[in-house]
Coordinates of N, CA and C in Angstrom, one line a residue:
M30 N 0.8 -1.2 0.0 CA 0.0 0.0 0.0 C 0.9 1.2 0.0
N31 N 0.5 2.2 -0.8 CA 1.3 3.4 -0.9 C 1.1 4.2 0.4
P32 N 2.1 4.5 1.2 CA 2.0 5.2 2.5 C 1.5 6.6 2.3
A33 N 1.5 7.1 1.1 CA 1.0 8.5 0.9 C -0.5 8.5 0.5
S34 N -1.1 7.3 0.4 CA -2.5 7.3 0.0 C -3.4 7.8 1.1
P35 N -4.6 8.3 0.8 CA -5.5 8.8 1.8 C -5.8 7.8 2.9
S36 N -6.0 6.5 2.5 CA -6.4 5.5 3.4 C -5.4 5.2 4.4
A37 N -4.1 5.5 4.1 CA -3.0 5.2 5.0 C -2.6 6.4 5.8
A38 N -3.2 7.6 5.5 CA -2.8 8.8 6.2 C -3.2 8.8 7.7
K39 N -2.4 9.3 8.5 CA -2.8 9.4 9.9 C -3.8 10.4 10.1
P40 N -4.7 10.2 11.1 CA -5.8 11.2 11.4 C -5.2 12.5 11.9
E41 N -5.7 13.6 11.4 CA -5.2 14.9 11.7 C -5.5 15.2 13.2
R42 N -4.6 15.8 13.8 CA -4.8 16.3 15.2 C -4.6 17.8 15.3
L43 N -5.4 18.4 16.2 CA -5.3 19.8 16.4 C -4.2 20.0 17.5
V44 N -3.1 20.6 17.1 CA -2.0 20.7 18.1 C -2.3 21.6 19.2
S45 N -3.1 22.6 19.0 CA -3.5 23.5 20.1 C -4.3 22.8 21.2
V46 N -5.2 21.9 20.7 CA -6.0 21.2 21.7 C -5.1 20.2 22.5
D47 N -4.2 19.5 21.8 CA -3.3 18.6 22.5 C -2.4 19.3 23.5
A48 N -2.0 20.5 23.1 CA -1.2 21.3 24.0 C -2.0 21.8 25.2
L49 N -3.2 22.2 25.0 CA -4.1 22.6 26.1 C -4.4 21.4 27.0
R50 N -4.7 20.3 26.4 CA -4.9 19.1 27.2 C -3.7 18.7 28.0
G51 N -2.5 18.7 27.4 CA -1.3 18.4 28.1 C -1.1 19.4 29.3
F52 N -1.3 20.7 29.1 CA -1.1 21.6 30.2 C -2.1 21.3 31.3
D53 N -3.3 21.0 31.0 CA -4.3 20.7 32.1 C -3.9 19.4 32.8
M54 N -3.5 18.3 32.1 CA -3.1 17.1 32.7 C -1.9 17.2 33.5
F55 N -1.0 18.1 33.1 CA 0.2 18.4 33.9 C -0.1 18.8 35.4
W56 N -1.2 19.6 35.5 CA -1.6 20.0 36.9 C -2.4 18.9 37.6
I57 N -3.2 18.2 36.8 CA -4.0 17.1 37.3 C -3.2 16.0 37.9
V58 N -2.2 15.6 37.2 CA -1.5 14.4 37.6 C -0.5 14.6 38.8
G59 N -0.3 15.9 39.2 CA 0.5 16.0 40.4 C 1.5 17.2 40.4
A60 N 1.5 18.0 39.4 CA 2.4 19.2 39.4 C 2.1 20.1 40.7
G61 N 0.9 20.2 41.0 CA 0.5 21.0 42.2 C 1.1 20.4 43.5
A62 N 1.2 19.1 43.6 CA 1.8 18.5 44.8 C 3.3 18.7 44.8
I63 N 3.9 18.8 43.6 CA 5.4 19.1 43.6 C 5.6 20.5 44.1
V64 N 4.8 21.5 43.7 CA 4.9 22.8 44.1 C 4.7 22.9 45.6
Q65 N 3.7 22.2 46.1 CA 3.4 22.2 47.5 C 4.6 21.7 48.3
A66 N 5.2 20.7 47.8 CA 6.4 20.1 48.5 C 7.6 21.1 48.5
L67 N 7.8 21.8 47.4 CA 8.8 22.8 47.3 C 8.5 23.9 48.2
G68 N 7.3 24.3 48.4 CA 6.9 25.4 49.3 C 7.2 25.0 50.7
K69 N 7.1 23.8 51.1 CA 7.4 23.3 52.5 C 9.0 23.3 52.7
M70 N 9.7 23.1 51.6 CA 11.2 23.0 51.7 C 11.8 24.4 51.9
N71 N 11.2 25.4 51.2 CA 11.7 26.7 51.2 C 10.6 27.7 51.2
E72 N 10.1 28.0 52.4 CA 8.9 28.9 52.5 C 9.3 30.3 52.5
N73 N 8.7 31.1 51.5 CA 8.9 32.5 51.4 C 7.7 33.1 50.7
A74 N 7.7 34.4 50.5 CA 6.5 35.0 49.9 C 6.1 34.4 48.6
F75 N 7.1 34.1 47.7 CA 6.8 33.6 46.4 C 6.2 32.2 46.5
T76 N 6.9 31.3 47.2 CA 6.4 29.9 47.3 C 5.0 29.9 48.0
T77 N 4.8 30.8 49.0 CA 3.5 30.9 49.7 C 2.4 31.2 48.7
F78 N 2.7 32.2 47.8 CA 1.8 32.6 46.8 C 1.5 31.4 45.8
L79 N 2.5 30.7 45.4 CA 2.3 29.6 44.5 C 1.5 28.5 45.2
T80 N 1.8 28.1 46.4 CA 1.1 27.0 47.1 C -0.4 27.4 47.4
T81 N -0.6 28.7 47.6 CA -2.0 29.2 47.8 C -2.8 29.1 46.5
Q82 N -2.2 29.5 45.4 CA -2.9 29.4 44.1 C -3.1 28.0 43.7
L83 N -2.3 27.0 44.2 CA -2.4 25.6 43.8 C -3.2 24.8 44.8
S84 N -4.1 25.4 45.5 CA -5.0 24.8 46.4 C -6.4 25.4 46.2
H85 N -7.4 24.6 46.4 CA -8.8 25.1 46.2 C -9.2 25.9 47.4
V86 N -10.1 26.9 47.1 CA -10.7 27.7 48.2 C -11.7 26.8 48.8
Q87 N -12.0 27.0 50.1 CA -13.0 26.2 50.8 C -14.4 26.3 50.2
W88 N -14.8 27.6 50.0 CA -16.1 27.8 49.5 C -16.2 29.1 48.6
E89 N -16.0 30.3 49.1 CA -16.1 31.5 48.3 C -14.7 31.9 47.8
G90 N -14.6 32.5 46.6 CA -13.4 33.0 46.1 C -12.9 32.2 44.9
F91 N -11.7 32.5 44.4 CA -11.2 31.8 43.2 C -9.7 31.8 43.3
R92 N -9.1 30.7 42.9 CA -7.7 30.5 42.8 C -7.4 29.8 41.5
F93 N -6.1 29.8 41.1 CA -5.7 29.2 39.8 C -6.2 27.7 39.8
Y94 N -6.0 27.0 40.9 CA -6.3 25.6 40.9 C -7.8 25.3 40.6
D95 N -8.6 26.3 40.9 CA -10.1 26.1 40.7 C -10.4 26.1 39.2
L96 N -9.5 26.5 38.4 CA -9.7 26.5 36.9 C -9.4 25.2 36.2
I97 N -8.6 24.3 36.9 CA -8.1 23.1 36.2 C -9.2 22.2 35.8
F98 N -10.1 21.8 36.7 CA -11.2 20.9 36.3 C -12.2 21.5 35.4
P99 N -12.6 22.7 35.6 CA -13.5 23.3 34.5 C -12.8 23.4 33.2
L100 N -11.5 23.6 33.1 CA -10.8 23.6 31.8 C -10.9 22.2 31.2
F101 N -10.8 21.2 32.0 CA -10.8 19.8 31.5 C -12.2 19.5 30.9
L102 N -13.3 20.0 31.5 CA -14.6 19.8 31.0 C -14.8 20.6 29.7
F103 N -14.2 21.7 29.6 CA -14.2 22.5 28.3 C -13.5 21.7 27.2
I104 N -12.4 21.1 27.5 CA -11.6 20.3 26.6 C -12.5 19.1 26.2
V105 N -13.2 18.5 27.1 CA -14.1 17.4 26.8 C -15.1 17.8 25.6
G106 N -15.6 19.0 25.7 CA -16.5 19.5 24.7 C -15.8 19.7 23.3
I107 N -14.6 20.2 23.4 CA -13.8 20.3 22.1 C -13.6 18.9 21.5
S108 N -13.3 17.9 22.3 CA -13.1 16.5 21.8 C -14.3 15.9 21.3
I109 N -15.5 16.3 21.8 CA -16.7 15.7 21.4 C -17.0 16.1 19.9
V110 N -16.6 17.3 19.5 CA -16.8 17.7 18.1 C -16.0 16.8 17.2
F111 N -14.8 16.6 17.4 CA -13.9 15.8 16.6 C -14.4 14.3 16.6
S112 N -14.8 13.8 17.7 CA -15.2 12.4 17.8 C -16.6 12.2 17.1
L113 N -17.5 13.0 17.3 CA -18.9 12.8 16.7 C -18.9 13.2 15.2
D114 N -18.1 14.2 14.8 CA -18.1 14.5 13.4 C -17.5 13.4 12.6
K115 N -16.5 12.7 13.1 CA -16.0 11.5 12.4 C -16.9 10.3 12.5
A116 N -17.6 10.1 13.6 CA -18.6 9.0 13.7 C -19.8 9.2 12.8
R117 N -20.2 10.4 12.5 CA -21.3 10.6 11.7 C -21.1 10.1 10.3
E118 N -19.9 9.9 9.9 CA -19.6 9.4 8.5 C -19.8 7.9 8.4
S119 N -19.9 7.2 9.5 CA -20.0 5.8 9.5 C -21.2 5.2 10.2
G120 N -22.1 6.1 10.8 CA -23.3 5.6 11.5 C -24.3 6.7 11.7
G121 N -25.5 6.2 12.0 CA -26.6 7.1 12.2 C -26.7 7.6 13.6
R122 N -27.7 8.4 14.0 CA -27.8 9.0 15.3 C -28.0 7.9 16.4
R123 N -28.8 6.8 16.0 CA -29.0 5.8 17.0 C -27.7 5.1 17.4
T124 N -26.9 4.8 16.4 CA -25.6 4.2 16.6 C -24.7 5.1 17.4
M125 N -24.7 6.3 17.1 CA -23.8 7.3 17.8 C -24.3 7.5 19.3
A126 N -25.6 7.5 19.5 CA -26.1 7.7 20.8 C -25.8 6.5 21.7
A127 N -25.8 5.3 21.1 CA -25.4 4.1 21.8 C -23.9 4.1 22.2
R128 N -23.2 4.6 21.3 CA -21.7 4.7 21.5 C -21.4 5.7 22.6
I129 N -22.1 6.9 22.6 CA -22.0 7.9 23.7 C -22.3 7.3 25.0
L130 N -23.5 6.6 25.1 CA -23.9 6.1 26.4 C -23.0 5.0 26.9
R131 N -22.5 4.2 26.0 CA -21.5 3.1 26.4 C -20.3 3.7 27.0
R132 N -19.7 4.7 26.3 CA -18.5 5.4 26.9 C -18.8 6.0 28.2
G133 N -20.0 6.7 28.3 CA -20.3 7.3 29.6 C -20.5 6.3 30.7
V134 N -21.1 5.2 30.5 CA -21.3 4.1 31.5 C -19.9 3.6 31.9
L135 N -19.0 3.3 30.9 CA -17.7 2.8 31.3 C -16.9 3.8 32.2
L136 N -17.0 5.1 31.8 CA -16.3 6.1 32.6 C -16.9 6.2 34.0
F137 N -18.2 6.1 34.1 CA -18.9 6.2 35.4 C -18.5 5.0 36.2
A138 N -18.5 3.8 35.6 CA -18.1 2.6 36.3 C -16.7 2.7 36.8
L139 N -15.8 3.3 36.0 CA -14.4 3.5 36.4 C -14.3 4.3 37.6
G140 N -15.2 5.4 37.7 CA -15.2 6.2 38.9 C -15.7 5.5 40.1
I141 N -16.6 4.6 40.0 CA -17.1 3.8 41.1 C -16.0 2.9 41.6
F142 N -15.2 2.2 40.7 CA -14.1 1.4 41.1 C -13.0 2.2 41.7
Y143 N -12.8 3.4 41.2 CA -11.7 4.2 41.8 C -12.0 4.6 43.2
Y144 N -13.3 4.8 43.5 CA -13.6 5.1 44.9 C -14.0 3.9 45.7
G145 N -13.5 2.7 45.4 CA -13.6 1.6 46.2 C -14.8 0.7 45.9
G146 N -15.3 0.7 44.7 CA -16.5 0.0 44.4 C -16.4 -1.5 44.5
L147 N -15.1 -2.0 44.5 CA -14.9 -3.5 44.5 C -14.4 -3.9 45.9
S148 N -14.1 -3.0 46.8 CA -13.5 -3.4 48.0 C -14.2 -2.9 49.3
K149 N -15.3 -2.1 49.1 CA -16.0 -1.5 50.2 C -17.5 -2.0 50.1
P150 N -18.1 -2.1 51.3 CA -19.6 -2.4 51.3 C -20.4 -1.2 50.8
W151 N -21.6 -1.5 50.4 CA -22.4 -0.5 49.7 C -22.5 0.9 50.3
P152 N -22.8 1.0 51.6 CA -22.9 2.4 52.1 C -21.7 3.2 52.0
E153 N -20.5 2.6 51.8 CA -19.2 3.3 51.7 C -18.8 3.6 50.3
I154 N -19.6 3.2 49.3 CA -19.3 3.4 47.9 C -19.7 4.8 47.5
Q155 N -18.9 5.5 46.8 CA -19.2 6.9 46.4 C -19.7 6.9 45.0
L156 N -20.8 7.5 44.7 CA -21.4 7.5 43.4 C -21.3 8.9 42.8
G157 N -20.5 9.8 43.4 CA -20.3 11.1 42.8 C -18.8 11.5 43.0
G158 N -18.2 12.1 42.0 CA -16.8 12.5 42.1 C -16.4 13.1 40.8
V159 N -15.1 13.2 40.6 CA -14.6 13.8 39.4 C -14.9 13.0 38.2
L160 N -14.6 11.7 38.2 CA -14.8 10.8 37.1 C -16.3 10.7 36.7
H161 N -17.1 10.7 37.8 CA -18.6 10.6 37.5 C -19.1 11.9 36.9
R162 N -18.5 13.0 37.3 CA -18.9 14.3 36.7 C -18.5 14.4 35.2
I163 N -17.3 13.9 34.9 CA -16.8 13.9 33.5 C -17.7 13.0 32.7
A164 N -18.1 11.9 33.2 CA -19.0 11.0 32.5 C -20.3 11.6 32.2
A165 N -20.9 12.3 33.2 CA -22.2 12.9 33.0 C -22.1 14.1 32.0
C166 N -21.1 14.9 32.1 CA -20.9 16.0 31.2 C -20.7 15.5 29.8
Y167 N -19.9 14.5 29.6 CA -19.7 14.0 28.3 C -20.9 13.5 27.7
V168 N -21.7 12.6 28.4 CA -22.9 12.1 27.8 C -23.9 13.1 27.5
L169 N -24.2 14.0 28.4 CA -25.2 15.1 28.2 C -24.8 16.0 27.1
A170 N -23.6 16.5 27.1 CA -23.1 17.5 26.1 C -23.1 16.8 24.7
A171 N -22.6 15.6 24.7 CA -22.5 14.9 23.4 C -23.9 14.6 22.8
L172 N -24.9 14.2 23.7 CA -26.2 14.0 23.2 C -26.9 15.3 22.7
I173 N -26.6 16.4 23.4 CA -27.1 17.7 22.9 C -26.6 18.0 21.6
Y174 N -25.2 17.8 21.4 CA -24.6 18.1 20.1 C -25.1 17.2 19.0
L175 N -25.4 15.9 19.4 CA -25.9 15.0 18.4 C -27.2 15.4 17.8
F176 N -28.1 16.0 18.6 CA -29.4 16.3 18.2 C -29.6 17.8 17.9
I177 N -28.7 18.6 18.4 CA -28.8 20.1 18.1 C -27.4 20.5 17.5
Q178 N -27.3 20.6 16.2 CA -26.1 20.9 15.6 C -25.9 22.4 15.2
S179 N -26.9 23.2 15.3 CA -26.8 24.6 14.9 C -26.1 25.3 16.1
R180 N -25.3 26.3 15.8 CA -24.7 27.1 16.8 C -25.7 27.8 17.7
K181 N -26.8 28.4 17.0 CA -27.8 29.1 17.8 C -28.5 28.1 18.7
G182 N -28.8 26.9 18.3 CA -29.5 25.9 19.1 C -28.6 25.5 20.3
L183 N -27.3 25.4 20.1 CA -26.4 25.1 21.2 C -26.3 26.2 22.2
L184 N -26.3 27.5 21.7 CA -26.3 28.6 22.6 C -27.6 28.7 23.5
I185 N -28.7 28.4 22.8 CA -30.0 28.3 23.6 C -30.0 27.3 24.6
A186 N -29.4 26.1 24.3 CA -29.3 25.0 25.2 C -28.5 25.4 26.4
A187 N -27.3 26.0 26.2 CA -26.4 26.4 27.3 C -27.1 27.5 28.1
A188 N -27.8 28.5 27.5 CA -28.4 29.5 28.3 C -29.6 28.9 29.1
T189 N -30.3 28.0 28.5 CA -31.4 27.3 29.3 C -30.9 26.6 30.5
L190 N -29.8 25.9 30.4 CA -29.3 25.2 31.5 C -28.8 26.2 32.6
L191 N -28.1 27.2 32.2 CA -27.6 28.2 33.2 C -28.7 28.9 33.9
I192 N -29.7 29.4 33.1 CA -30.8 30.2 33.7 C -31.6 29.3 34.5
G193 N -31.9 28.1 34.0 CA -32.7 27.1 34.8 C -32.0 26.8 36.2
Y194 N -30.7 26.6 36.2 CA -30.0 26.4 37.4 C -30.1 27.5 38.4
W195 N -29.9 28.8 37.8 CA -30.0 30.0 38.7 C -31.4 30.1 39.2
L196 N -32.4 29.8 38.4 CA -33.8 30.0 38.9 C -34.1 29.0 40.0
M197 N -33.6 27.8 39.9 CA -33.8 26.8 40.9 C -33.1 27.2 42.2
L198 N -31.9 27.6 42.1 CA -31.1 28.0 43.4 C -31.8 29.2 44.0
T199 N -32.4 30.1 43.2 CA -32.9 31.3 43.7 C -34.3 31.2 44.3
F200 N -35.2 30.4 43.6 CA -36.6 30.5 44.0 C -37.2 29.2 44.5
V201 N -36.5 28.0 44.4 CA -37.0 26.8 44.9 C -36.8 26.7 46.4
P202 N -37.8 26.6 47.2 CA -37.6 26.5 48.7 C -37.1 25.2 49.1
F203 N -36.4 25.1 50.3 CA -35.9 23.9 50.9 C -35.9 24.1 52.4
P204 N -36.0 23.0 53.2 CA -36.0 23.1 54.6 C -34.8 23.9 55.2
D205 N -35.1 24.7 56.2 CA -34.1 25.5 56.8 C -33.2 24.6 57.7
L206 N -32.3 23.8 57.1 CA -31.5 22.9 57.8 C -30.1 23.0 57.4
K207 N -29.2 23.4 58.4 CA -27.8 23.5 58.1 C -27.2 22.1 58.1
L208 N -26.6 21.7 56.9 CA -26.1 20.4 56.7 C -24.7 20.2 57.3
D209 N -24.6 20.3 58.6 CA -23.4 19.9 59.3 C -23.7 18.8 60.3
Q210 N -22.7 18.1 60.7 CA -22.9 16.9 61.5 C -23.7 17.1 62.8
E211 N -23.4 18.2 63.5 CA -24.0 18.5 64.8 C -25.5 18.7 64.6
T212 N -25.9 19.5 63.6 CA -27.3 19.9 63.4 C -28.1 18.7 62.9
V213 N -27.6 18.0 61.9 CA -28.3 16.8 61.3 C -28.5 15.7 62.4
E214 N -27.4 15.4 63.1 CA -27.5 14.3 64.1 C -28.5 14.7 65.2
A215 N -28.5 16.0 65.6 CA -29.4 16.5 66.6 C -30.9 16.3 66.2
V216 N -31.2 16.6 65.0 CA -32.6 16.4 64.5 C -32.9 14.9 64.4
G217 N -32.0 14.1 63.9 CA -32.2 12.7 63.8 C -32.4 12.1 65.2
K218 N -31.6 12.5 66.2 CA -31.8 11.9 67.5 C -33.1 12.3 68.1
K219 N -33.5 13.6 67.8 CA -34.8 14.1 68.4 C -36.0 13.3 67.9
I220 N -36.0 12.9 66.6 CA -37.1 12.2 66.1 C -36.9 10.7 66.0
G221 N -35.7 10.3 66.4 CA -35.5 8.8 66.4 C -35.4 8.2 65.0
N222 N -35.0 9.0 64.1 CA -34.9 8.5 62.7 C -33.8 9.3 62.0
D223 N -32.8 8.6 61.4 CA -31.7 9.3 60.7 C -31.9 9.3 59.2
S224 N -33.1 9.0 58.7 CA -33.4 9.1 57.3 C -33.4 10.5 56.8
P225 N -32.7 10.9 55.7 CA -32.7 12.2 55.2 C -34.1 12.8 55.0
F226 N -35.0 12.0 54.5 CA -36.4 12.5 54.2 C -37.1 12.7 55.6
A227 N -36.9 11.9 56.6 CA -37.5 12.1 57.9 C -36.9 13.4 58.5
I228 N -35.6 13.6 58.4 CA -35.0 14.8 59.0 C -35.5 16.0 58.3
A229 N -35.6 16.0 57.0 CA -36.1 17.1 56.3 C -37.6 17.4 56.6
A230 N -38.4 16.4 56.8 CA -39.8 16.6 57.2 C -40.0 17.2 58.6
A231 N -39.0 16.9 59.4 CA -39.1 17.3 60.8 C -38.5 18.7 61.0
T232 N -37.9 19.3 60.0 CA -37.3 20.6 60.0 C -38.4 21.7 59.8
E233 N -38.4 22.6 60.7 CA -39.4 23.7 60.7 C -38.9 24.8 59.8
G234 N -39.8 25.3 58.9 CA -39.5 26.5 58.1 C -38.7 26.1 56.8
T235 N -38.9 26.9 55.8 CA -38.1 26.8 54.6 C -37.4 28.1 54.2
V236 N -36.4 28.0 53.4 CA -35.6 29.1 52.9 C -35.4 28.9 51.4
R237 N -35.0 30.0 50.8 CA -34.6 29.9 49.4 C -33.6 31.0 49.1
G238 N -32.9 30.8 48.0 CA -31.9 31.8 47.5 C -30.7 31.9 48.4
L239 N -30.3 30.9 49.1 CA -29.1 30.9 50.0 C -28.0 30.2 49.3
Y240 N -26.8 30.7 49.5 CA -25.6 30.1 48.8 C -24.5 29.7 49.8
E241 N -24.9 29.5 51.0 CA -23.9 29.1 52.0 C -23.5 27.7 51.9
E242 N -22.3 27.3 52.2 CA -21.9 25.9 52.2 C -22.8 25.1 53.2
G243 N -23.4 24.0 52.7 CA -24.3 23.2 53.6 C -25.6 23.8 53.8
R244 N -25.9 24.9 53.1 CA -27.3 25.6 53.3 C -27.7 26.2 52.0
N245 N -27.8 25.3 51.0 CA -28.2 25.8 49.6 C -28.9 24.6 49.0
L246 N -29.6 24.9 47.9 CA -30.5 23.9 47.3 C -29.6 22.7 46.7
T247 N -28.5 23.0 46.2 CA -27.6 22.0 45.6 C -27.2 21.0 46.6
N248 N -26.7 21.4 47.8 CA -26.3 20.5 48.8 C -27.4 19.8 49.4
Y249 N -28.6 20.5 49.6 CA -29.8 19.8 50.1 C -30.3 18.7 49.2
F250 N -30.2 19.0 47.8 CA -30.6 18.0 46.9 C -29.8 16.7 47.0
D251 N -28.4 16.9 47.2 CA -27.6 15.7 47.4 C -27.9 15.0 48.7
F252 N -28.2 15.7 49.7 CA -28.6 15.1 51.0 C -29.8 14.2 50.8
L253 N -30.8 14.6 50.0 CA -32.0 13.8 49.9 C -31.8 12.7 48.8
F254 N -31.2 13.0 47.7 CA -31.3 12.1 46.6 C -30.0 11.4 46.1
L255 N -28.9 11.8 46.7 CA -27.7 11.1 46.2 C -27.3 10.0 47.2
P256 N -27.4 8.7 46.8 CA -27.1 7.6 47.7 C -25.6 7.4 47.9
G257 N -25.3 6.5 48.8 CA -23.9 6.2 49.0 C -23.1 7.2 49.8
K258 N -21.8 7.0 49.9 CA -20.9 7.9 50.6 C -20.8 9.2 50.0
K259 N -20.7 10.3 50.8 CA -20.6 11.6 50.2 C -19.3 12.2 50.8
A260 N -18.5 12.8 50.0 CA -17.2 13.4 50.4 C -17.3 14.4 51.5
Q261 N -18.4 15.2 51.5 CA -18.6 16.2 52.6 C -19.7 15.7 53.5
R262 N -19.8 14.4 53.7 CA -20.7 13.7 54.6 C -22.1 13.7 54.2
Y263 N -22.7 14.9 53.9 CA -24.1 15.0 53.5 C -24.3 15.5 52.0
Y264 N -23.2 15.9 51.4 CA -23.3 16.4 50.0 C -21.8 16.3 49.4
I265 N -21.7 16.5 48.1 CA -20.4 16.5 47.5 C -20.3 17.7 46.6
N266 N -19.0 18.1 46.3 CA -18.8 19.2 45.5 C -19.3 19.0 44.0
E267 N -19.1 17.7 43.6 CA -19.6 17.4 42.2 C -21.0 16.8 42.3
G268 N -21.9 17.5 42.9 CA -23.3 17.1 43.2 C -24.2 16.9 42.0
L269 N -25.4 16.6 42.2 CA -26.4 16.3 41.2 C -26.8 17.5 40.4
L270 N -27.3 18.5 41.2 CA -27.8 19.8 40.5 C -26.6 20.5 39.8
S271 N -25.5 20.6 40.5 CA -24.4 21.3 39.9 C -23.8 20.7 38.7
T272 N -24.3 19.6 38.3 CA -23.9 19.0 37.0 C -24.4 19.9 35.8
L273 N -25.5 20.6 36.0 CA -26.1 21.4 35.0 C -25.1 22.5 34.4
P274 N -24.6 23.3 35.3 CA -23.6 24.3 34.8 C -22.3 23.7 34.3
S275 N -22.0 22.5 34.8 CA -20.8 21.8 34.3 C -21.0 21.4 32.9
V276 N -22.2 20.9 32.6 CA -22.5 20.5 31.2 C -22.3 21.7 30.2
V277 N -22.6 22.9 30.7 CA -22.5 24.1 29.9 C -21.0 24.4 29.6
L278 N -20.1 24.0 30.5 CA -18.7 24.2 30.2 C -18.3 23.3 29.0
S279 N -18.8 22.1 28.9 CA -18.5 21.2 27.8 C -19.2 21.8 26.5
L280 N -20.4 22.4 26.7 CA -21.1 23.0 25.5 C -20.2 24.1 25.0
F281 N -19.6 24.9 25.9 CA -18.8 26.0 25.5 C -17.6 25.5 24.7
G282 N -17.1 24.3 25.1 CA -16.0 23.7 24.3 C -16.5 23.2 22.9
I283 N -17.7 22.8 22.8 CA -18.2 22.4 21.5 C -18.4 23.6 20.6
L284 N -18.7 24.8 21.3 CA -18.9 26.0 20.5 C -17.6 26.7 20.2
A285 N -16.5 26.3 20.8 CA -15.3 27.0 20.6 C -14.8 26.9 19.2

């Protein structure tokens, strides 16, 4: 076979995307830990600044390290375009949808195994985390792109998700319950039932439009509906409702 023939040509790659992915993976795989170690060896104003920027804020604020995972979700969106555009040449929407779901399920299962799905009993298995979030964003963003190919339609989908998320956080009421161990256990002990639904029903009063850690609709939604172990005891940072704006990051990557 002639190596110069089209059938033998290597698939084209976008160098800028590979470079951006490499930059992001550089920090994900442990460059931040190296900087943290160097900061402990020689603590000064410069290393303190670096180590601060390479750690997440607890709740409010922004640091460089808070950009790494969102950037990865953005790159997922860029990759979706190349993957689906090539797949369209060899299969219909049903075939591509099955392929998207299969990849998403495999990545979600990998997340379960990573968090001890094969070595821990059920209550200790975590169903939410970084890999689970990537799987959800990939599946939802890819399906949206599969069925909505116009730029205007994708912009409308992204705006709908963002506005819908804001409307829920702002206007949907939830029990006035601070999701910390002391408060939740006190209510559970008082009613003799530690079920999230029973604790929520026993809580007097409702609130809305709050964005405090442990006292917002997103955390409360995880408390009620996310089974298994939760990294923050009653909720997780990569929660159910907060998947919506994360999908938008991947849609932005598709639109880039």
